[in-house]
Amino acid sequence: MIAAYGAGAVFTPYSAAKPVLDSYRDRLPEQLRNPNEAKWAAWTRAEDKSIRARLHQGELDSLANFVLFGASFTKQPRIKIDALSEANKSGLVQARIDDLVSGLRNPGENERLIFIRDLLRRDGIDPASAEAGKFIYSTLARNLQERRTLSERAAQAKPASILDRASVFYDRGLSLDTSILPDFSIDRTLADLKQRGILREGQVGRVAVIGPGLDFIDKNDESAFDYYPPQTLQPFAVYDSLLRLGLAQPGLSLSILDISPRVIDHIQRARERARKNVGYEIQLPHDVSRAWSPDLSGYWSSFGEHVGGAVKPARPPGIFSGLQTRAVRVRPDVVLSCEPADVNIVLQRLNLPASQRFDLIIATNIFVYYDPFEQALGLQNAGAMLRPGGLLLTNDKLPEIPSGVMRQAGVTVVSFDDRDPAARDAVGWYQRK
Ligand SMILES: C[S@@+](CC[C@H](N)C(=O)[O-])C[C@H]1O[C@@H](n2cnc3c(N)ncnc32)[C@H](O)[C@@H]1O
């Protein structure tokens, strides 16, 4: 069953935003002081543009991560963040940038090089020029400065609860990073909700994943891989978990809401291949030096069994030593039941009739990029797309509005490594009244 959305996304109507505007009366952006319908309409259009502009900055962050950790364009060793100044002095940073610029001249089939080439061109830089190397170096320097600022900010944050991540990325580029870990958190949360009787067998028919991301190359070296094409996991992971837990039946409809043209185009291309009966391959590398809980290892070993089957994994080059690998090919019918839509969850929603509202919405590692006012707006937009009693699962604490439709009903804490209490995630369940 494929959802049909007619006109697609609409901006949040003023009447729906009013309770949030009232709650944030003293902390509103300048243009929204003493708000009215016209000011709201003008602000949402301008804010939508500025949110979408943050995607470009996020792509430049991916470029910086690619310079440090990529192995598909160079034979030089990868650079760990704590060995960076040494690598700079020894000329290793420059050598990797030189190799990257040579790769950009002849990207061949390397999707990441093509992505970076187009990114530079959009900034008016000729990827084959000497200027390209300078631009990449300054992008890396800016990214490293930002990493320092973010870790200081995270160290100073005083979380009010286990779910609270204090919007630490509120002014950062919007990244597309994704991995298996948030999918495991959602899997365990769904199991918890089933065990508590909050979700029942076969109850979930309509699902949305907001911001599934694209694994281009991660910002953490231990999970930064580029030996397989960029991939998305979350829509298929959620589908897989729902079937395995018996919460949904095959044929459920899954909407993918995102603002990134990279993510939406990627899914559209997967759907075009699926129409020709070609499945979607997902590579699942696991660095064995990272301790995983038995639960997480078990999740990794059976990932995808309900949406496809195991296939031979791509062989990692020698530079990625100590990797355990698995790969899964998702069935074309599953790919075709995942339909993307361009929706900015902070400012927009799908105008769904009651019969088409979602039972479940998943949104991990997205609200941390927004300030509390934007989070409060996003929570109301998610609520408008849920049926009464429907759930939004997210790993951020979102501000509830007294007259709003969404309430936090609980939280599930998920451990990634039983020996390390810090290796965990918390997923809040927000329920529509
Ligand atoms: C860091 S990735 C998270 C990916 C995945 N959910 C995970 O947890 O691994 C953030 C994703 O949210 C999307 N995103 C960011 N802001 C958004 C917004 N306002 N509306 C919809 N999608 C957004 C990005 O394009 C990207 O796909």
Coordinates of C-alpha atoms and ligand atoms in Angstrom, one line a residue:
M1 CA 0.0 0.0 0.0
I2 CA 1.5 3.3 -1.0
A3 CA 0.3 6.5 0.7
A4 CA -0.9 9.3 -1.5
Y5 CA -0.3 12.7 -0.2
G6 CA -2.0 14.9 -2.7
A7 CA -0.6 18.4 -2.3
G8 CA 2.2 17.3 0.0
A9 CA 3.6 19.5 2.7
V10 CA 1.9 22.6 4.0
F11 CA 3.3 25.3 6.3
T12 CA 2.0 25.1 9.9
P13 CA -1.1 27.3 10.0
Y14 CA -1.0 30.3 12.3
S15 CA -3.9 28.9 14.4
A16 CA -1.9 25.7 15.0
A17 CA 1.3 27.6 15.9
K18 CA -0.5 30.1 18.2
P19 CA -0.2 28.0 21.4
V20 CA 3.6 27.7 20.8
L21 CA 3.9 31.4 20.0
D22 CA 2.0 32.2 23.2
S23 CA 4.2 29.9 25.3
Y24 CA 7.4 31.4 23.9
R25 CA 6.0 35.0 24.0
D26 CA 9.1 36.3 25.8
R27 CA 11.7 34.3 23.8
L28 CA 10.4 34.7 20.2
P29 CA 12.7 35.8 17.3
E30 CA 12.6 39.5 16.6
Q31 CA 10.4 39.2 13.5
L32 CA 7.8 37.3 15.5
R33 CA 7.3 39.8 18.3
N34 CA 3.6 40.5 18.8
P35 CA 2.9 37.9 16.2
N36 CA 0.0 37.9 13.7
E37 CA -0.9 35.8 10.7
A38 CA 1.1 37.9 8.2
K39 CA 4.2 37.9 10.4
W40 CA 3.9 34.2 10.9
A41 CA 3.6 33.5 7.2
A42 CA 6.6 35.7 6.4
W43 CA 8.8 34.2 9.1
T44 CA 8.0 30.6 8.3
R45 CA 9.0 31.1 4.6
A46 CA 12.3 32.9 5.5
E47 CA 13.1 30.4 8.3
D48 CA 12.4 27.4 6.0
K49 CA 15.1 28.8 3.6
S50 CA 17.6 29.3 6.4
I51 CA 17.0 25.8 7.8
R52 CA 17.5 24.3 4.3
A53 CA 20.7 26.4 3.9
R54 CA 22.2 24.6 6.9
L55 CA 22.3 21.4 4.8
H56 CA 25.1 22.9 2.7
Q57 CA 27.2 23.4 5.8
G58 CA 26.5 19.8 6.9
E59 CA 27.7 18.6 3.5
L60 CA 30.9 20.6 4.0
D61 CA 31.3 18.8 7.4
S62 CA 31.0 15.5 5.5
L63 CA 33.8 16.7 3.2
A64 CA 36.0 17.4 6.3
N65 CA 35.3 13.9 7.6
F66 CA 36.1 12.4 4.2
V67 CA 39.5 14.1 4.1
L68 CA 40.4 12.6 7.5
F69 CA 38.9 9.1 7.3
G70 CA 38.2 8.3 3.6
A71 CA 40.1 5.4 2.1
S72 CA 38.6 5.3 -1.4
F73 CA 40.7 8.1 -2.9
T74 CA 44.1 7.6 -1.2
K75 CA 46.6 5.0 0.1
Q76 CA 47.6 7.4 2.9
P77 CA 46.8 6.3 6.5
R78 CA 43.6 7.7 8.0
I79 CA 43.9 10.5 10.6
K80 CA 42.5 10.2 14.1
I81 CA 41.4 13.5 15.6
D82 CA 43.8 13.2 18.5
A83 CA 46.7 12.7 16.1
L84 CA 45.8 15.6 13.9
S85 CA 48.4 18.2 14.8
E86 CA 51.1 15.6 14.2
A87 CA 49.6 14.7 10.9
N88 CA 49.5 18.4 9.9
K89 CA 53.2 18.8 10.8
S90 CA 54.3 15.6 9.0
G91 CA 52.4 16.7 5.8
L92 CA 49.9 13.8 6.0
V93 CA 46.9 16.2 6.0
Q94 CA 48.2 17.9 2.8
A95 CA 49.0 14.6 1.2
R96 CA 45.5 13.3 1.7
I97 CA 44.1 16.6 0.4
D98 CA 46.3 16.4 -2.7
D99 CA 45.1 12.8 -3.3
L100 CA 41.5 13.9 -2.9
V101 CA 41.9 16.7 -5.4
S102 CA 43.4 14.2 -7.9
G103 CA 40.5 11.9 -7.3
L104 CA 38.1 14.8 -8.0
R105 CA 39.6 15.2 -11.5
N106 CA 38.7 11.6 -12.3
P107 CA 35.9 10.5 -9.9
G108 CA 34.9 7.5 -12.0
E109 CA 32.0 5.7 -10.3
N110 CA 33.0 6.9 -6.8
E111 CA 29.7 8.4 -5.6
R112 CA 31.4 10.3 -2.8
L113 CA 33.9 11.9 -5.1
I114 CA 31.0 12.9 -7.4
F115 CA 29.1 14.3 -4.4
I116 CA 32.2 16.4 -3.3
R117 CA 32.9 17.6 -6.9
D118 CA 29.3 18.9 -7.2
L119 CA 29.6 20.4 -3.7
L120 CA 32.7 22.4 -4.7
R121 CA 31.1 23.5 -8.0
R122 CA 28.1 24.8 -6.1
D123 CA 30.5 27.0 -4.1
G124 CA 32.0 28.3 -7.3
I125 CA 35.2 26.2 -7.0
D126 CA 36.7 24.4 -9.9
P127 CA 37.4 20.9 -8.4
A128 CA 40.5 20.5 -10.7
S129 CA 42.1 23.8 -9.6
A130 CA 44.7 24.5 -7.0
E131 CA 42.0 26.6 -5.3
A132 CA 40.1 23.3 -4.6
G133 CA 42.9 22.2 -2.3
K134 CA 42.9 25.5 -0.4
F135 CA 39.2 25.4 -0.1
I136 CA 39.2 21.8 1.3
Y137 CA 42.0 22.8 3.8
S138 CA 40.0 25.7 5.1
T139 CA 36.8 23.6 5.3
L140 CA 38.7 21.1 7.4
A141 CA 40.2 23.8 9.7
R142 CA 36.7 25.3 10.2
N143 CA 35.3 21.8 11.0
L144 CA 38.0 21.1 13.5
Q145 CA 37.4 24.4 15.3
E146 CA 33.7 23.6 15.4
R147 CA 34.4 20.1 16.9
R148 CA 36.2 21.9 19.7
T149 CA 33.4 24.4 20.3
L150 CA 30.8 21.5 20.3
S151 CA 32.7 19.4 22.8
E152 CA 33.1 22.4 25.1
R153 CA 29.4 23.1 24.8
A154 CA 28.5 19.5 25.5
A155 CA 30.8 19.5 28.6
Q156 CA 29.1 22.6 29.9
A157 CA 25.5 21.4 29.2
K158 CA 23.5 20.7 32.3
P159 CA 20.9 18.1 31.1
A160 CA 17.6 18.3 33.0
S161 CA 16.9 14.6 32.3
I162 CA 18.3 11.5 30.6
L163 CA 16.6 12.6 27.4
D164 CA 17.8 16.2 27.4
R165 CA 20.6 16.9 24.9
A166 CA 20.3 20.6 25.3
S167 CA 20.1 21.4 21.6
V168 CA 23.9 21.2 21.4
F169 CA 23.9 21.3 17.6
Y170 CA 21.3 24.2 17.2
D171 CA 23.6 26.4 15.1
R172 CA 25.5 23.6 13.3
G173 CA 25.3 22.4 9.7
L174 CA 22.6 19.8 9.3
S175 CA 24.4 16.5 8.9
L176 CA 23.1 13.4 7.2
D177 CA 25.2 10.9 9.3
T178 CA 23.5 7.7 10.3
S179 CA 24.4 4.3 11.6
I180 CA 22.9 1.1 13.0
L181 CA 22.9 2.4 16.6
P182 CA 19.8 4.6 16.6
D183 CA 18.0 1.8 14.8
F184 CA 18.9 -0.6 17.6
S185 CA 17.6 2.0 20.1
I186 CA 14.3 2.2 18.2
D187 CA 14.1 -1.6 18.0
R188 CA 14.5 -1.9 21.8
T189 CA 12.0 0.9 22.4
L190 CA 9.4 -0.8 20.3
A191 CA 10.0 -4.1 22.2
D192 CA 9.6 -2.2 25.4
L193 CA 6.3 -0.6 24.2
K194 CA 5.0 -4.0 23.2
Q195 CA 6.0 -5.6 26.5
R196 CA 4.2 -2.8 28.4
G197 CA 1.1 -3.3 26.2
I198 CA 1.3 0.3 24.9
L199 CA 1.7 -1.1 21.3
R200 CA -0.2 -4.2 20.4
E201 CA 0.3 -7.0 17.8
G202 CA -0.6 -5.9 14.3
Q203 CA -1.5 -2.4 15.5
V204 CA 0.9 -0.4 13.4
G205 CA -0.2 0.2 9.8
R206 CA 1.1 3.7 8.9
V207 CA 4.6 4.8 9.9
A208 CA 6.7 7.9 9.2
V209 CA 10.5 8.1 9.5
I210 CA 11.6 11.8 9.8
G211 CA 15.2 12.4 8.7
P212 CA 16.5 8.9 7.9
G213 CA 19.9 10.3 6.9
L214 CA 22.5 8.9 4.5
D215 CA 25.7 7.1 5.6
F216 CA 28.2 9.1 3.5
I217 CA 31.1 8.9 6.0
D218 CA 30.7 9.2 9.7
K219 CA 32.2 11.9 11.9
N220 CA 33.6 9.3 14.3
D221 CA 36.6 7.4 12.9
E222 CA 35.6 4.0 14.3
S223 CA 32.4 4.1 12.3
A224 CA 33.6 6.1 9.2
F225 CA 33.6 3.8 6.2
D226 CA 33.6 4.6 2.5
Y227 CA 34.2 1.2 0.9
Y228 CA 30.5 0.8 -0.1
P229 CA 28.1 3.3 -1.8
P230 CA 26.3 5.8 0.4
Q231 CA 23.3 4.1 2.0
T232 CA 20.3 4.8 4.2
L233 CA 19.2 2.3 6.9
Q234 CA 16.5 3.6 9.1
P235 CA 13.3 3.1 7.0
F236 CA 14.2 -0.5 6.3
A237 CA 15.4 -1.0 9.9
V238 CA 12.1 0.2 11.3
Y239 CA 10.1 -1.9 8.9
D240 CA 12.2 -4.9 9.9
S241 CA 11.7 -4.3 13.6
L242 CA 8.0 -3.8 13.3
L243 CA 7.6 -7.1 11.4
R244 CA 9.9 -9.1 13.7
L245 CA 8.1 -7.8 16.8
G246 CA 4.7 -8.7 15.2
L247 CA 3.6 -5.0 15.6
A248 CA 2.9 -4.7 11.9
Q249 CA 1.9 -6.8 9.0
P250 CA 3.8 -7.0 5.7
G251 CA 2.5 -4.3 3.3
L252 CA 2.6 -1.5 5.9
S253 CA 3.0 2.0 4.5
L254 CA 6.2 3.9 5.5
S255 CA 6.6 7.6 4.7
I256 CA 10.0 9.2 4.7
L257 CA 10.0 12.9 5.5
D258 CA 13.2 14.9 4.9
I259 CA 14.4 18.2 3.6
S260 CA 17.7 16.9 2.1
P261 CA 17.5 16.5 -1.7
R262 CA 20.4 14.0 -1.3
V263 CA 18.2 11.8 0.9
I264 CA 15.1 12.2 -1.2
D265 CA 16.9 11.6 -4.5
H266 CA 18.7 8.6 -3.1
I267 CA 15.4 7.0 -2.1
Q268 CA 13.7 7.9 -5.4
R269 CA 16.6 6.1 -7.2
A270 CA 16.2 3.0 -5.0
R271 CA 12.5 3.0 -5.8
E272 CA 13.2 3.3 -9.6
R273 CA 15.5 0.2 -9.3
A274 CA 12.9 -1.6 -7.2
R275 CA 10.3 -1.0 -10.0
K276 CA 12.7 -3.0 -12.1
N277 CA 12.7 -5.7 -9.4
V278 CA 16.2 -4.8 -8.1
G279 CA 16.5 -4.8 -4.2
Y280 CA 18.4 -2.4 -2.0
E281 CA 21.7 -3.5 -0.6
I282 CA 22.8 -2.5 2.9
Q283 CA 26.3 -3.1 4.2
L284 CA 26.7 -3.6 7.9
P285 CA 30.3 -3.3 9.1
H286 CA 31.1 -3.9 12.7
D287 CA 34.5 -2.9 14.1
V288 CA 35.2 -5.7 16.5
S289 CA 37.4 -3.5 18.7
R290 CA 34.2 -1.7 19.8
A291 CA 32.5 -3.6 22.6
W292 CA 28.8 -4.2 21.9
S293 CA 26.3 -5.6 24.3
P294 CA 25.0 -9.2 23.4
D295 CA 21.6 -7.6 22.5
L296 CA 23.2 -5.2 20.0
S297 CA 25.3 -8.0 18.5
G298 CA 22.2 -10.1 18.2
Y299 CA 20.4 -7.2 16.5
W300 CA 23.3 -6.7 14.0
S301 CA 23.3 -10.5 13.2
S302 CA 19.6 -10.6 12.3
F303 CA 19.2 -7.1 10.9
G304 CA 17.1 -7.2 7.8
E305 CA 15.8 -10.8 8.0
H306 CA 12.2 -9.7 7.8
V307 CA 12.6 -7.2 4.9
G308 CA 15.1 -9.2 2.8
G309 CA 17.9 -11.7 2.9
A310 CA 21.6 -11.9 3.6
V311 CA 23.9 -11.4 0.6
K312 CA 27.7 -11.5 0.3
P313 CA 29.1 -8.4 1.9
A314 CA 31.5 -6.0 0.1
R315 CA 35.1 -6.8 1.0
P316 CA 36.7 -3.9 3.1
P317 CA 40.1 -2.9 1.9
G318 CA 43.0 -3.8 4.2
I319 CA 43.1 -0.3 5.8
F320 CA 39.8 -1.2 7.6
S321 CA 41.3 -4.0 9.7
G322 CA 39.3 -5.9 12.3
L323 CA 35.9 -5.5 10.6
Q324 CA 33.2 -8.1 10.9
T325 CA 30.9 -7.7 7.9
R326 CA 27.3 -8.6 6.9
A327 CA 25.1 -7.4 4.1
V328 CA 21.4 -7.6 3.4
R329 CA 19.4 -7.1 0.2
V330 CA 16.0 -5.5 1.0
R331 CA 13.1 -6.8 -1.2
P332 CA 11.8 -4.5 -3.9
D333 CA 8.2 -4.6 -2.5
V334 CA 9.6 -3.2 0.8
V335 CA 11.5 -0.4 -1.0
L336 CA 8.4 0.5 -2.9
S337 CA 6.3 0.8 0.3
C338 CA 8.8 3.5 1.5
E339 CA 7.7 6.8 0.0
P340 CA 9.6 10.0 0.4
A341 CA 8.2 13.5 0.9
D342 CA 9.9 16.9 1.3
V343 CA 8.7 18.1 4.7
N344 CA 10.5 20.5 7.1
I345 CA 9.2 19.1 10.4
V346 CA 10.0 22.4 12.2
L347 CA 7.7 24.4 10.0
Q348 CA 5.6 22.0 7.9
R349 CA 3.4 19.0 8.1
L350 CA 1.5 16.7 5.7
N351 CA -2.1 17.7 5.6
L352 CA -3.5 14.2 6.2
P353 CA -7.1 13.3 6.5
A354 CA -7.9 11.5 9.8
S355 CA -7.9 8.1 8.1
Q356 CA -4.4 8.5 6.8
R357 CA -2.7 9.7 10.0
F358 CA 0.3 7.8 11.3
D359 CA 0.3 5.3 14.1
L360 CA 4.0 5.8 14.7
I361 CA 6.6 8.5 13.8
I362 CA 10.3 7.9 14.3
A363 CA 12.7 10.9 14.5
T364 CA 16.2 10.2 15.9
N365 CA 19.2 12.6 15.9
I366 CA 17.2 15.5 14.3
F367 CA 15.7 17.7 17.0
V368 CA 19.1 18.1 18.6
Y369 CA 19.8 20.5 15.7
Y370 CA 17.1 22.9 16.8
D371 CA 16.5 25.3 19.7
P372 CA 13.6 24.7 22.1
F373 CA 11.1 27.0 20.2
E374 CA 11.8 25.1 17.0
Q375 CA 11.5 21.8 18.8
A376 CA 8.1 22.8 20.3
L377 CA 6.9 23.7 16.7
G378 CA 8.2 20.4 15.4
L379 CA 6.4 18.4 18.2
Q380 CA 3.1 20.1 17.3
N381 CA 3.7 19.3 13.5
A382 CA 4.4 15.6 14.4
G383 CA 1.3 15.6 16.6
A384 CA -0.9 16.9 13.7
M385 CA 0.1 13.9 11.6
L386 CA -0.6 11.3 14.3
R387 CA -3.9 9.6 15.0
P388 CA -5.1 10.0 18.6
G389 CA -3.0 7.7 20.8
G390 CA -0.3 7.6 18.1
L391 CA 3.4 7.8 19.1
L392 CA 6.4 9.9 18.2
L393 CA 9.7 8.2 19.2
T394 CA 12.7 10.5 19.5
N395 CA 16.0 10.6 21.4
D396 CA 15.6 14.3 22.4
K397 CA 13.6 16.0 25.2
L398 CA 11.0 18.1 23.4
P399 CA 9.2 21.0 25.1
E400 CA 5.5 20.3 25.7
I401 CA 3.0 23.1 25.4
P402 CA 0.2 23.1 27.9
S403 CA -2.6 23.5 25.3
G404 CA -0.7 21.3 22.7
V405 CA -1.7 17.8 21.6
M406 CA 1.5 15.9 22.5
R407 CA 2.6 14.5 25.9
Q408 CA 5.6 12.6 26.9
A409 CA 4.4 9.2 28.0
G410 CA 7.7 7.6 29.0
V411 CA 11.2 6.8 28.0
T412 CA 13.3 3.7 27.2
V413 CA 17.0 3.7 27.9
V414 CA 19.1 1.5 25.7
S415 CA 22.6 0.3 26.4
F416 CA 25.1 -0.3 23.6
D417 CA 27.8 -1.8 25.9
D418 CA 26.9 -3.4 29.2
R419 CA 30.3 -2.4 30.7
D420 CA 30.2 1.2 29.8
P421 CA 27.3 3.2 31.3
A422 CA 27.9 6.2 29.0
A423 CA 27.4 4.0 25.9
R424 CA 23.7 4.4 25.8
D425 CA 20.8 6.2 24.2
A426 CA 17.4 7.3 25.6
V427 CA 14.3 7.3 23.5
G428 CA 11.2 9.3 24.6
W429 CA 7.7 8.3 23.7
Y430 CA 5.5 11.3 22.9
Q431 CA 1.8 10.4 22.6
R432 CA -0.9 12.3 20.8
K433 CA -3.9 13.0 23.0
Ligands
LIG1 C1 21.9 13.3 11.6 S1 20.8 12.7 10.4 C2 20.0 11.4 11.4 C3 19.7 10.2 10.6 C4 19.0 9.1 11.4 N1 17.7 9.5 11.8 C5 19.8 8.6 12.5 O1 19.4 8.8 13.7 O2 20.8 8.0 12.3 C6 19.5 14.0 10.4 C7 18.5 13.8 9.3 O3 17.4 14.7 9.5 C8 17.1 15.5 8.3 N2 16.6 16.7 8.8 C9 17.2 17.7 9.4 N3 16.4 18.7 9.7 C10 15.2 18.4 9.2 C11 13.9 19.0 9.2 N4 13.8 20.2 9.7 N5 12.9 18.4 8.6 C12 13.1 17.1 8.1 N6 14.3 16.5 8.1 C13 15.3 17.1 8.6 C14 18.5 15.5 7.6 O4 18.4 15.8 6.3 C15 19.0 14.1 7.9 O5 18.4 13.2 7.0

